[in-house]
PDB file of C-alpha atoms in Angstrom:
ATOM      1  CA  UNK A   1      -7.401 -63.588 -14.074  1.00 51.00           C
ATOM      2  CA  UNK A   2      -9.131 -61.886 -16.625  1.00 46.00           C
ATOM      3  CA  UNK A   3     -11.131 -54.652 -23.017  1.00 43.00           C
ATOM      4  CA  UNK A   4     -11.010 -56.126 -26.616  1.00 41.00           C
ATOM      5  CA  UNK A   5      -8.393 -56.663 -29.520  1.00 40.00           C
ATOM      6  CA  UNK A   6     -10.029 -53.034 -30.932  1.00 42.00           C
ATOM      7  CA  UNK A   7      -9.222 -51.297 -27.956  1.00 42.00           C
ATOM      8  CA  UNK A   8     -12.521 -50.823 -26.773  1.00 40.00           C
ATOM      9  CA  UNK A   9     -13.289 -50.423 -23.229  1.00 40.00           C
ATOM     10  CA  UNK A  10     -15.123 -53.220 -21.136  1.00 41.00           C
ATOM     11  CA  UNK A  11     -18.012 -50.893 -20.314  1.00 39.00           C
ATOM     12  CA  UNK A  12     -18.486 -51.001 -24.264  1.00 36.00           C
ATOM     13  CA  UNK A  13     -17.990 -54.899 -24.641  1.00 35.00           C
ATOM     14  CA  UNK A  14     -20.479 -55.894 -21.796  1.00 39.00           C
ATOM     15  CA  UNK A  15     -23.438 -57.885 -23.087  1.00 37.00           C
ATOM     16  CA  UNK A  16     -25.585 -56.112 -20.367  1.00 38.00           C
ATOM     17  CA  UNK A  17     -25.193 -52.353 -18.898  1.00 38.00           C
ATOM     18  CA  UNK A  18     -23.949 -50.958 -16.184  1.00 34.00           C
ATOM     19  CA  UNK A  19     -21.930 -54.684 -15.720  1.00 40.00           C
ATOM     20  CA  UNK A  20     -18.472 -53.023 -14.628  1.00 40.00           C
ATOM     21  CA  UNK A  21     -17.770 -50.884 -12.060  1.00 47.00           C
ATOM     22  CA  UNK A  22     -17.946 -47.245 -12.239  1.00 41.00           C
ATOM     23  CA  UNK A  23     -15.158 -44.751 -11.581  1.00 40.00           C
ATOM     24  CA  UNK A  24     -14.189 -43.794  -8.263  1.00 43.00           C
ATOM     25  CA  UNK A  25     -14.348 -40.402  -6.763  1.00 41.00           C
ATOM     26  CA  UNK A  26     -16.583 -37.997  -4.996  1.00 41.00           C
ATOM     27  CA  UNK A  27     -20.800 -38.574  -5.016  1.00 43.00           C
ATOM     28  CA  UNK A  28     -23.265 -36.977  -3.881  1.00 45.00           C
ATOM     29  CA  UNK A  29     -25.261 -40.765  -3.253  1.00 46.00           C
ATOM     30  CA  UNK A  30     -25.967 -41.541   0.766  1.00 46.00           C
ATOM     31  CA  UNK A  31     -24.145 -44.274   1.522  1.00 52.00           C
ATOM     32  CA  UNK A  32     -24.442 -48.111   1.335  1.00 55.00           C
ATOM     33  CA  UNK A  33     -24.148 -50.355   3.617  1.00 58.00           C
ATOM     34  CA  UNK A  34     -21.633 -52.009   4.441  1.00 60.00           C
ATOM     35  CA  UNK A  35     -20.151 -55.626   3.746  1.00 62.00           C
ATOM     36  CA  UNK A  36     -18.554 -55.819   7.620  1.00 54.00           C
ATOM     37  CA  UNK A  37     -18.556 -54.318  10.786  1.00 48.00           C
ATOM     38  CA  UNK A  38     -15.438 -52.313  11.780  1.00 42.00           C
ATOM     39  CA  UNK A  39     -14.591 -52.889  15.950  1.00 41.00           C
ATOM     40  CA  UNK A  40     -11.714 -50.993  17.609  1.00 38.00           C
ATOM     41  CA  UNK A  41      -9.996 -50.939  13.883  1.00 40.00           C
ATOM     42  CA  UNK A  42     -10.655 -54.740  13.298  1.00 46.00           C
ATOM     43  CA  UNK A  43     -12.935 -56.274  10.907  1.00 51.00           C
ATOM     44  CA  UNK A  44     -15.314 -58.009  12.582  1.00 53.00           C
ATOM     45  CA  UNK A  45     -17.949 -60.961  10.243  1.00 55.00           C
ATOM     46  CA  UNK A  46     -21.154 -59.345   9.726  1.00 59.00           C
ATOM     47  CA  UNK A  47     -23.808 -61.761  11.111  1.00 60.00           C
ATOM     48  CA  UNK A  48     -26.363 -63.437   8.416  1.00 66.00           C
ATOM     49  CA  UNK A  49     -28.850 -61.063   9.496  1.00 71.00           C
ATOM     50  CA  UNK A  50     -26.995 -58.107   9.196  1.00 88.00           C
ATOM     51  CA  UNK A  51     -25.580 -59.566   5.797  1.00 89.00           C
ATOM     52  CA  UNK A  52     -29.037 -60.660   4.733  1.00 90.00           C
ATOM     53  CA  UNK A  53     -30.200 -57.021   5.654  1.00 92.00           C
ATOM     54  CA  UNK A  54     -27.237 -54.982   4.002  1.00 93.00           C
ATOM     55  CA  UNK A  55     -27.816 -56.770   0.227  1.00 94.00           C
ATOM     56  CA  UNK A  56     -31.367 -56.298   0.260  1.00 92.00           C
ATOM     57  CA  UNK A  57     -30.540 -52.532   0.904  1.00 93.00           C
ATOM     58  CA  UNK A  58     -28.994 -52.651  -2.519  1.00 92.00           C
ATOM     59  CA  UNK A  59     -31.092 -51.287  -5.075  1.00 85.00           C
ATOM     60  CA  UNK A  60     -29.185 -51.242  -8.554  1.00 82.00           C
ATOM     61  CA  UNK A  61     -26.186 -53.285 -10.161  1.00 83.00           C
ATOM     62  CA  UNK A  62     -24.126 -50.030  -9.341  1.00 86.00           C
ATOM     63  CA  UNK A  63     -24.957 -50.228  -5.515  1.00 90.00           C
ATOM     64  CA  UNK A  64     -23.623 -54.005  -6.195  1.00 92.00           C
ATOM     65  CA  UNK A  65     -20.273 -52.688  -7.808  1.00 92.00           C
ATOM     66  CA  UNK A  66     -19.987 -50.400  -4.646  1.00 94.00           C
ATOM     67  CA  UNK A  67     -20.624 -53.412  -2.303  1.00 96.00           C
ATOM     68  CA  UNK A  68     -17.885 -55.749  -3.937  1.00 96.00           C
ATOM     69  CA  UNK A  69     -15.393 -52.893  -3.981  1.00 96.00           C
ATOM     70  CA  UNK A  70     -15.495 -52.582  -0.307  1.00 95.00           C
ATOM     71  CA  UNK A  71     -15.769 -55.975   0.084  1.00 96.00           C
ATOM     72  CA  UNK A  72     -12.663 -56.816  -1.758  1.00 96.00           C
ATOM     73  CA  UNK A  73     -10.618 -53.578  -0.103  1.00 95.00           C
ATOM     74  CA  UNK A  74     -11.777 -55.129   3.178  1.00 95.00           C
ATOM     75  CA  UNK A  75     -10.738 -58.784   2.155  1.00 96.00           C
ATOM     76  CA  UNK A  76      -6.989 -57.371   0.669  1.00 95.00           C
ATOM     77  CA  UNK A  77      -8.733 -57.768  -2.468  1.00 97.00           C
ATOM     78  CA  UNK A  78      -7.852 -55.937  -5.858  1.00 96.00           C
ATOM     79  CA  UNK A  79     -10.217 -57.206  -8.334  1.00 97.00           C
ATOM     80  CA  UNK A  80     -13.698 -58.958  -8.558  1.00 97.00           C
ATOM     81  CA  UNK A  81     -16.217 -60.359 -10.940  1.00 97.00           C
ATOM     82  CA  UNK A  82     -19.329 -62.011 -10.744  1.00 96.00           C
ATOM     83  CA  UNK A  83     -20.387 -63.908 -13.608  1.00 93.00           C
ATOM     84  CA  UNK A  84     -21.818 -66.651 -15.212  1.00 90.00           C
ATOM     85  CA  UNK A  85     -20.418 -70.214 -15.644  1.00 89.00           C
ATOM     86  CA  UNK A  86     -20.912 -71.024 -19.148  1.00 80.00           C
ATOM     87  CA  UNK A  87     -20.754 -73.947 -21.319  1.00 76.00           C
ATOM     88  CA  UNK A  88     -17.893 -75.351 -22.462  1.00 76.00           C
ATOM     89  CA  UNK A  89     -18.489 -73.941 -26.099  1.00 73.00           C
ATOM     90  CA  UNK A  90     -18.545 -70.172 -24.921  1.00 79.00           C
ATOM     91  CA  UNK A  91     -15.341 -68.996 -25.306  1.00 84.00           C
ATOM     92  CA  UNK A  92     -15.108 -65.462 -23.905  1.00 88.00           C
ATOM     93  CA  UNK A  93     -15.556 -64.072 -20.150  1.00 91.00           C
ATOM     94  CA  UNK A  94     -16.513 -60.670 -21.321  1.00 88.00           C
ATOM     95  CA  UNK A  95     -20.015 -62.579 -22.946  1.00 82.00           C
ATOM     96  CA  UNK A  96     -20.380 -63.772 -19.597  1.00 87.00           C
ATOM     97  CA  UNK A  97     -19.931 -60.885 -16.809  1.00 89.00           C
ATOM     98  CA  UNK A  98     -22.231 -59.267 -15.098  1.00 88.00           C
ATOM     99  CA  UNK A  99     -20.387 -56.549 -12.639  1.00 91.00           C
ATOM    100  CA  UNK A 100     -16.925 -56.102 -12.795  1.00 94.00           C
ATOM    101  CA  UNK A 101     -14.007 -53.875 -12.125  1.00 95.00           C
ATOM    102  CA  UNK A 102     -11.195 -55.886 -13.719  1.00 95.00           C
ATOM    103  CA  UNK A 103      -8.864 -53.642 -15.941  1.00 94.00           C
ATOM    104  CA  UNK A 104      -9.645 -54.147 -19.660  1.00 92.00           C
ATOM    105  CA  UNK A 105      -6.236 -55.083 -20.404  1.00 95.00           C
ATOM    106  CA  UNK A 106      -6.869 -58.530 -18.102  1.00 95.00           C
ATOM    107  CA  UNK A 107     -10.311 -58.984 -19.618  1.00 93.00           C
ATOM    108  CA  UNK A 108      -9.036 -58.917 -23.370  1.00 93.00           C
ATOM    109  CA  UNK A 109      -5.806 -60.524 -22.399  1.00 94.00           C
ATOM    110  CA  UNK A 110      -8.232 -63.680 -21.227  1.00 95.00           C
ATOM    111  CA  UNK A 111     -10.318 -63.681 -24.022  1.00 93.00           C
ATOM    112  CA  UNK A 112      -8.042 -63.220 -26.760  1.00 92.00           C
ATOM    113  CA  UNK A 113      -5.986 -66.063 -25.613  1.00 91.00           C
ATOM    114  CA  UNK A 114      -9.223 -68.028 -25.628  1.00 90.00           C
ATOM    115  CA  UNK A 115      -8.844 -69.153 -21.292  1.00 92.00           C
ATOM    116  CA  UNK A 116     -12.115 -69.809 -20.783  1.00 91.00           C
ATOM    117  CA  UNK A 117     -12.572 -72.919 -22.358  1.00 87.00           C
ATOM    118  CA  UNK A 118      -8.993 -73.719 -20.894  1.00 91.00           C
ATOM    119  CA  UNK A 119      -8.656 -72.099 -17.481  1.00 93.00           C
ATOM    120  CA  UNK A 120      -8.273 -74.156 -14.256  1.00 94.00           C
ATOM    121  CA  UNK A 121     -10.155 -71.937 -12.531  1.00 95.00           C
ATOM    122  CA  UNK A 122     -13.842 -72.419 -14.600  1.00 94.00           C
ATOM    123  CA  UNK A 123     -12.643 -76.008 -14.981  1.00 92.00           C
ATOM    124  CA  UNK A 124     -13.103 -76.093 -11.253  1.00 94.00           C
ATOM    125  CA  UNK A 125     -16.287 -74.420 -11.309  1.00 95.00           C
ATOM    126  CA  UNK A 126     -17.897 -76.620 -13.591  1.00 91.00           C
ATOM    127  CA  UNK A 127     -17.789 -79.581 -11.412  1.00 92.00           C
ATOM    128  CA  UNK A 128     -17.764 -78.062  -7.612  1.00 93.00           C
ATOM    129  CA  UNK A 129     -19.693 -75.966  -5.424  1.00 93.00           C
ATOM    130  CA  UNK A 130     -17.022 -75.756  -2.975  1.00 96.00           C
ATOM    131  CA  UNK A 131     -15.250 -72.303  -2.865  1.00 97.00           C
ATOM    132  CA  UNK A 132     -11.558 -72.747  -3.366  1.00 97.00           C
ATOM    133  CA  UNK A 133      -8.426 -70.570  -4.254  1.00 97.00           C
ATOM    134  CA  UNK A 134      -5.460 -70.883  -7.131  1.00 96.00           C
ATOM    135  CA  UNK A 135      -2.093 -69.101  -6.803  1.00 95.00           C
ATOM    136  CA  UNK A 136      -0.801 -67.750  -9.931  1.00 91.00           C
ATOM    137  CA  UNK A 137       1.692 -70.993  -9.870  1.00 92.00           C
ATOM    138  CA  UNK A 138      -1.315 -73.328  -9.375  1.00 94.00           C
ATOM    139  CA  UNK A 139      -3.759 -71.788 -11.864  1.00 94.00           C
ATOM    140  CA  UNK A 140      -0.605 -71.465 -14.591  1.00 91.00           C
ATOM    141  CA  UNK A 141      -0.175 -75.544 -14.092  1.00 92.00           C
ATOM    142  CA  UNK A 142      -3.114 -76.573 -13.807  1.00 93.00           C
ATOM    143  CA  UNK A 143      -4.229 -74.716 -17.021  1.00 92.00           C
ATOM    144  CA  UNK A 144      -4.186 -76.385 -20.252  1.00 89.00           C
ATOM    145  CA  UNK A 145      -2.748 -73.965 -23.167  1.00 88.00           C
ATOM    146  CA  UNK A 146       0.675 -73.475 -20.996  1.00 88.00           C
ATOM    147  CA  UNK A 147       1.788 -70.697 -23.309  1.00 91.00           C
ATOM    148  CA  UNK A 148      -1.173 -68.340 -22.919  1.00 92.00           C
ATOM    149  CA  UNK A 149      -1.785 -68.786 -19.380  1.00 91.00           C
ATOM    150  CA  UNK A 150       1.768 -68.043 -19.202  1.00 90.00           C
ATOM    151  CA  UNK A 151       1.204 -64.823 -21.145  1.00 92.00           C
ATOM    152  CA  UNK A 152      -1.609 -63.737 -19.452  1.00 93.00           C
ATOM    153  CA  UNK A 153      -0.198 -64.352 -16.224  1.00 91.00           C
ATOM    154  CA  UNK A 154       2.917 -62.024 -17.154  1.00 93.00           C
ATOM    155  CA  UNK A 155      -0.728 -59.567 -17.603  1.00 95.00           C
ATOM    156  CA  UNK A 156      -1.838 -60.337 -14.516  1.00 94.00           C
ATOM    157  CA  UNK A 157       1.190 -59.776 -12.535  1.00 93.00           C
ATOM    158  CA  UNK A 158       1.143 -56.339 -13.795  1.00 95.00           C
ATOM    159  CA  UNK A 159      -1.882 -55.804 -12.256  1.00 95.00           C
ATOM    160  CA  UNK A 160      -0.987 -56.976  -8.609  1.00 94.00           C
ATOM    161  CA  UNK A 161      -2.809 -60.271  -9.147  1.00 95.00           C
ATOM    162  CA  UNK A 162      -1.029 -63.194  -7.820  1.00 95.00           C
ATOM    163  CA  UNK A 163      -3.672 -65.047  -6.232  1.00 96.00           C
ATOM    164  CA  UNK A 164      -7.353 -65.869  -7.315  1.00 97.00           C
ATOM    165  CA  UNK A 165     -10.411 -67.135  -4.804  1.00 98.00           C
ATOM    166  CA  UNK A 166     -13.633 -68.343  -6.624  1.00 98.00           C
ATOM    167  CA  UNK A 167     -16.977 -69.136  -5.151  1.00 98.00           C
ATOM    168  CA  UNK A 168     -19.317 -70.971  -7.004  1.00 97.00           C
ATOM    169  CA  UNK A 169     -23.436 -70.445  -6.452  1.00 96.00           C
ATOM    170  CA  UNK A 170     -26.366 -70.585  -8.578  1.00 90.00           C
ATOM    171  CA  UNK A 171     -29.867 -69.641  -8.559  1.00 82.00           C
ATOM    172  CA  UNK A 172     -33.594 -71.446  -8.609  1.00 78.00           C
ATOM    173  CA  UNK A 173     -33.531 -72.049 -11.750  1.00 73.00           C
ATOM    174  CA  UNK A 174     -30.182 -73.835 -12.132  1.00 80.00           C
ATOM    175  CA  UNK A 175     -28.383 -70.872 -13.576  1.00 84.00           C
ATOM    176  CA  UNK A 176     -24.760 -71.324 -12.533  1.00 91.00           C
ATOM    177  CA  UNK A 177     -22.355 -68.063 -11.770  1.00 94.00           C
ATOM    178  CA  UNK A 178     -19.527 -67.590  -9.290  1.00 97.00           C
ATOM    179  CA  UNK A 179     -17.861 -64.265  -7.394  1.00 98.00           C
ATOM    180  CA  UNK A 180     -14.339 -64.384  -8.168  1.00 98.00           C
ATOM    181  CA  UNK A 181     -11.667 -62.278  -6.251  1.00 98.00           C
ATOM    182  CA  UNK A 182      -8.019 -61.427  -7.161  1.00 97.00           C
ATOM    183  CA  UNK A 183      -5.332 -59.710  -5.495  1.00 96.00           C
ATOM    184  CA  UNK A 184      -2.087 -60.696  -3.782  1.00 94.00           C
ATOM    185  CA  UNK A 185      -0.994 -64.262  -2.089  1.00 93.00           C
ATOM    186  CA  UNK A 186      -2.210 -64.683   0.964  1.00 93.00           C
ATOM    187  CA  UNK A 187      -3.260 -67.653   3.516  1.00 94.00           C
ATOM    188  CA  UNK A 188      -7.270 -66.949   3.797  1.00 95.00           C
ATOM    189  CA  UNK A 189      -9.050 -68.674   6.948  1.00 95.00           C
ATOM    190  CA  UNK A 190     -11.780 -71.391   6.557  1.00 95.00           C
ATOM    191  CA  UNK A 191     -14.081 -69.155   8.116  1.00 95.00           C
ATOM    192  CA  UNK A 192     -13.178 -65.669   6.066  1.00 96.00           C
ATOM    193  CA  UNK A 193     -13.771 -68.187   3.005  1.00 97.00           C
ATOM    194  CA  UNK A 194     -17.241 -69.422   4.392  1.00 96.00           C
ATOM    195  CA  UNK A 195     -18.101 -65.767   5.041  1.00 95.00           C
ATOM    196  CA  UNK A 196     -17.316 -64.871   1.507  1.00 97.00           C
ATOM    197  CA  UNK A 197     -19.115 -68.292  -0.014  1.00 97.00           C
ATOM    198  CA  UNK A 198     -22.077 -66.510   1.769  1.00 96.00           C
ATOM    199  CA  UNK A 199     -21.670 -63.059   0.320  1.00 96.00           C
ATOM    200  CA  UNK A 200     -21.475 -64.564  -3.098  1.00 97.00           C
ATOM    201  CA  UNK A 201     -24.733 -66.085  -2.792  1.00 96.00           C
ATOM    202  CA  UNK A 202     -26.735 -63.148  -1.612  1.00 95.00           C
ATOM    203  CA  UNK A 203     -25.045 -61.129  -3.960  1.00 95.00           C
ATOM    204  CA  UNK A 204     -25.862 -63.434  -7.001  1.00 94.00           C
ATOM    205  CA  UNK A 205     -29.153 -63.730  -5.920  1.00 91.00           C
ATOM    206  CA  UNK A 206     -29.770 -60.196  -5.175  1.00 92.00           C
ATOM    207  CA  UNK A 207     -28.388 -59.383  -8.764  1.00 89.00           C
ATOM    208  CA  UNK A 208     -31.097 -62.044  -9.617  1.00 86.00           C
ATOM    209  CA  UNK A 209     -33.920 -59.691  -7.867  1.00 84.00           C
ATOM    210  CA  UNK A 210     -32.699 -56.411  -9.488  1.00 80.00           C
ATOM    211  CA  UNK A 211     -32.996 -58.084 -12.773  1.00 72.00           C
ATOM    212  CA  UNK A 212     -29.099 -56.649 -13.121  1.00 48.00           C
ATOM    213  CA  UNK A 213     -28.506 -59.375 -16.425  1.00 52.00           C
ATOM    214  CA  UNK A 214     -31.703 -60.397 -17.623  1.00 52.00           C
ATOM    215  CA  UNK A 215     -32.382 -57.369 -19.863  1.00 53.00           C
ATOM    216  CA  UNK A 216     -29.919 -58.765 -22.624  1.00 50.00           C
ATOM    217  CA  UNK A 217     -30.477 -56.438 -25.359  1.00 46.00           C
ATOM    218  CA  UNK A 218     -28.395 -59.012 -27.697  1.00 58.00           C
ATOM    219  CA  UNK A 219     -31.401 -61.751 -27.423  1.00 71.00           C
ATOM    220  CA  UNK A 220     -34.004 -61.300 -29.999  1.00 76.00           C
ATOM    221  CA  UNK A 221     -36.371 -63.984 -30.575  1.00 83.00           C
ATOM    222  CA  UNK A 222     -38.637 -64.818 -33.937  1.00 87.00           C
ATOM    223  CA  UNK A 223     -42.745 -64.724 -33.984  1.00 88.00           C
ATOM    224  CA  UNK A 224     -42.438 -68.507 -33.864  1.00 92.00           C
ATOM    225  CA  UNK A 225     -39.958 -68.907 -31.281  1.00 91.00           C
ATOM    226  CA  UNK A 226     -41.639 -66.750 -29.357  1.00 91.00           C
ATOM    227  CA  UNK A 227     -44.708 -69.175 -29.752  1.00 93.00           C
ATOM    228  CA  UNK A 228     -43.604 -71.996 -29.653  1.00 94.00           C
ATOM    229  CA  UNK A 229     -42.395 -71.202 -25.951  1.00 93.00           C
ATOM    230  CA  UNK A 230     -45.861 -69.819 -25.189  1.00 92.00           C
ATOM    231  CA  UNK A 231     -46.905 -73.085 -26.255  1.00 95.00           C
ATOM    232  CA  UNK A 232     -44.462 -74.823 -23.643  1.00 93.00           C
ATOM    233  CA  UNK A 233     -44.859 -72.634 -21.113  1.00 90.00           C
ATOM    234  CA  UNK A 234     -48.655 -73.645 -21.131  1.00 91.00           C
ATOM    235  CA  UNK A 235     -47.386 -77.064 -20.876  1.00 91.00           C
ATOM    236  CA  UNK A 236     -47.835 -78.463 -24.369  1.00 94.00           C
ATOM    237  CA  UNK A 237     -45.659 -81.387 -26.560  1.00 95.00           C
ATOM    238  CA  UNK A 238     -43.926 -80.565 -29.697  1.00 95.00           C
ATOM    239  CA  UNK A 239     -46.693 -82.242 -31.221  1.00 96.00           C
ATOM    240  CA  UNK A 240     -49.237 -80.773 -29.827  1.00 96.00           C
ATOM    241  CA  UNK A 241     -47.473 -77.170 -30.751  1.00 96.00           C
ATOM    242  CA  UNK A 242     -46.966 -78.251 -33.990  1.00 96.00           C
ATOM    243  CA  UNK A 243     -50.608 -78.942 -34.337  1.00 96.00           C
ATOM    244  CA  UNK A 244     -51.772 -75.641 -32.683  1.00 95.00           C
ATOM    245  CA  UNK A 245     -49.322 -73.842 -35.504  1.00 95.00           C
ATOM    246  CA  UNK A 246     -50.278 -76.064 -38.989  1.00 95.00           C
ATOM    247  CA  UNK A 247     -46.185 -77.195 -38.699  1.00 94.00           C
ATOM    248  CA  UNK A 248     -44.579 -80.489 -39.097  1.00 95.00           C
ATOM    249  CA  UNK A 249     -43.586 -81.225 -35.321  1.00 95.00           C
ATOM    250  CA  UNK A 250     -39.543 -81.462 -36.960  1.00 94.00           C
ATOM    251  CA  UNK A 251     -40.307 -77.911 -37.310  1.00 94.00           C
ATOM    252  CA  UNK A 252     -41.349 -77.406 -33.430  1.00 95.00           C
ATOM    253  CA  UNK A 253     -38.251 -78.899 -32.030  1.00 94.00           C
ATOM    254  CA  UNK A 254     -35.678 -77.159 -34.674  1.00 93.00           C
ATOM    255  CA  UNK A 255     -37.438 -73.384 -32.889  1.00 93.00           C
ATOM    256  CA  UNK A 256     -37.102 -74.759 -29.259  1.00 95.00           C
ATOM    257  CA  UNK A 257     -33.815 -75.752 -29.868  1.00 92.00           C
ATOM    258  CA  UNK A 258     -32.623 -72.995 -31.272  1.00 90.00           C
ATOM    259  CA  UNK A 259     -34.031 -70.736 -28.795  1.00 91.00           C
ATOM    260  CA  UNK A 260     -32.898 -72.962 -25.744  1.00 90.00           C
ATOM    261  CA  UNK A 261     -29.298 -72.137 -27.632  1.00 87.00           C
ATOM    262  CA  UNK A 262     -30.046 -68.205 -27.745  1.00 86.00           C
ATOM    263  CA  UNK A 263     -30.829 -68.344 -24.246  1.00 85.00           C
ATOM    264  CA  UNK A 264     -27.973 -70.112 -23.092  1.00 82.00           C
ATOM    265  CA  UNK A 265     -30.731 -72.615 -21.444  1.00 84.00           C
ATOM    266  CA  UNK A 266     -29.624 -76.464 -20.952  1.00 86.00           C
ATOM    267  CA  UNK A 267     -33.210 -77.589 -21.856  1.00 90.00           C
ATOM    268  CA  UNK A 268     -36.536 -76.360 -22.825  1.00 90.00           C
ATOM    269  CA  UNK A 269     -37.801 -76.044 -19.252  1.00 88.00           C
ATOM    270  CA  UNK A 270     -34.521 -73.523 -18.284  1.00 87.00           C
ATOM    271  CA  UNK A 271     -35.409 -71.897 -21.544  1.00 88.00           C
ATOM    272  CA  UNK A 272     -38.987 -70.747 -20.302  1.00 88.00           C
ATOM    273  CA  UNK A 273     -38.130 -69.380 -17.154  1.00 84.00           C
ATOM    274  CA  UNK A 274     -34.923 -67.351 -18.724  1.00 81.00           C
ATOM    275  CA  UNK A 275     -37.429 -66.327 -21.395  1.00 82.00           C
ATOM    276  CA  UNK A 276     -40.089 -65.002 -18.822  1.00 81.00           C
ATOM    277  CA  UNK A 277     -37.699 -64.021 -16.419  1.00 73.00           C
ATOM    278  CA  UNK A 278     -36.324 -61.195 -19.228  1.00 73.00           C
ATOM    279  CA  UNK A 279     -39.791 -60.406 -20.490  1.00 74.00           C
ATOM    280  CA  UNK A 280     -39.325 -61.982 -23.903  1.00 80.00           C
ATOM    281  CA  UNK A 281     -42.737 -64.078 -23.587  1.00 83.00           C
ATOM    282  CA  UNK A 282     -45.812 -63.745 -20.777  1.00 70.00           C
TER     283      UNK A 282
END
């Protein structure tokens, strides 16, 4: 339940490319697989292997954007995200998406009326890793700034979204996301939910493999920072950094810290493997 206040597009407000969906209509590109099997005009599961088997086929965040929107057709879905499940102090989705194809009027609706921080939805997420759904009644309640999830509900609603299903997941490293669906109310099976808690986590982790969000051109880090996780990486102490570099180990810990900030890490261990995972140290 999800562009900007200047009227600029979502593609132009993602922190990393290619993070919403591209347009539909004709291509030229073979095509993907697909996220089900079709029997006699019924869906029918895919099994793991098959599912296993159809997301490693996927080569680039835009074969991902083509998977989810036949996924969600299939599952009477609308609208889907994937992103990340950030601390409590971020306070916009769009800083946090990866693929998308939720119209930018939701997207700036959310973030202008500063949801994150408030939503019952990523409230949930922080402390489960059960997937569960919120009706448009449920999530309105439930949220905390009554007024602007009342608002952007009246947003939603224009956009056929009356119903929202989230499934949490994370990575090796501890980095927390979730695939979240929208569309109209519906009762959705134990099992259709189970299939789709499984989607989410090859999807995430496949997104993981392509690299889809770890070339954040928005990260920059300093000649010290930079060192000072070399330094940690190799499996030195602040103090032993600090001696390496001729600074006061005070000094150490302030460039750690504030690069475990920039990289959205929740210590100096996470920090490393972001930072090597996106090529910013070796």
């Amino acid at each position: 339940m999800t562009g900007t206040a200047d009227g600029r597009s979502a593609e132009e407000t993602a922190p990393f490319d290619s993070r919403i969906a591209p347009e539909d209509g004709p291509s030229d590109e073979p095509a993907l697989p697909g996220p089900d099997r079709v029997v006699e005009g019924e869906r029918e599961m895919a099994s793991g292997t098959d599912l296993a088997a159809d997301v490693a086929a996927l080569q680039t965040q835009f074969d991902v954007v083509r998977y989810l929107r036949r996924l969600a057709e299939d599952h009477g879905f609308r609208h889907f995200i994937i992103c990340l499940i950030p601390p409590i102090e971020v306070a916009k989705l769009s800083e946090t998406s990866i693929v998308s194809n939720l119209p930018k009027e939701m997207l700036a609706s959310f973030d202008e009326s500063g949801l994150l921080q408030h939503s019952a939805g990523f409230r949930r997420l922080r402390s489960t890793t059960t997937p569960f759904c919120l009706s448009q009644q449920e999530w309105t309640r439930e949220t905390t700034r009554a007024a602007e999830a009342a608002q952007h509900m009246a947003v939603s609603a224009r956009h056929q979204v009356e119903q929202v299903a989230y499934f949490p997941v994370h990575n090796a490293d501890g980095t927390r996301a979730a695939m979240i669906l929208m569309g109209e109310q519906r009762a959705i099976p134990m099992a259709e939910m189970m299939e789709l808690q499984m989607v989410a986590i090859y999807l995430y982790n496949r997104l993981t493999e392509i690299g889809a969000f770890w070339r954040e051109s928005d990260v920059a880090l300093s000649e010290r920072e930079i060192q000072c996780l070399n330094w940690t990486a190799a499996g030195k102490t602040s103090a032993e950094i600090a001696g390496i570099l001729g600074l006061s180990e005070h000094t150490v810990n302030h460039y750690l810290n504030h690069v475990t900030k920039k990289l959205n890490a929740v210590n100096r261990t996470q920090a490393v493997v972001k930072a090597l995972r996106r090529g910013l140290i070796s």
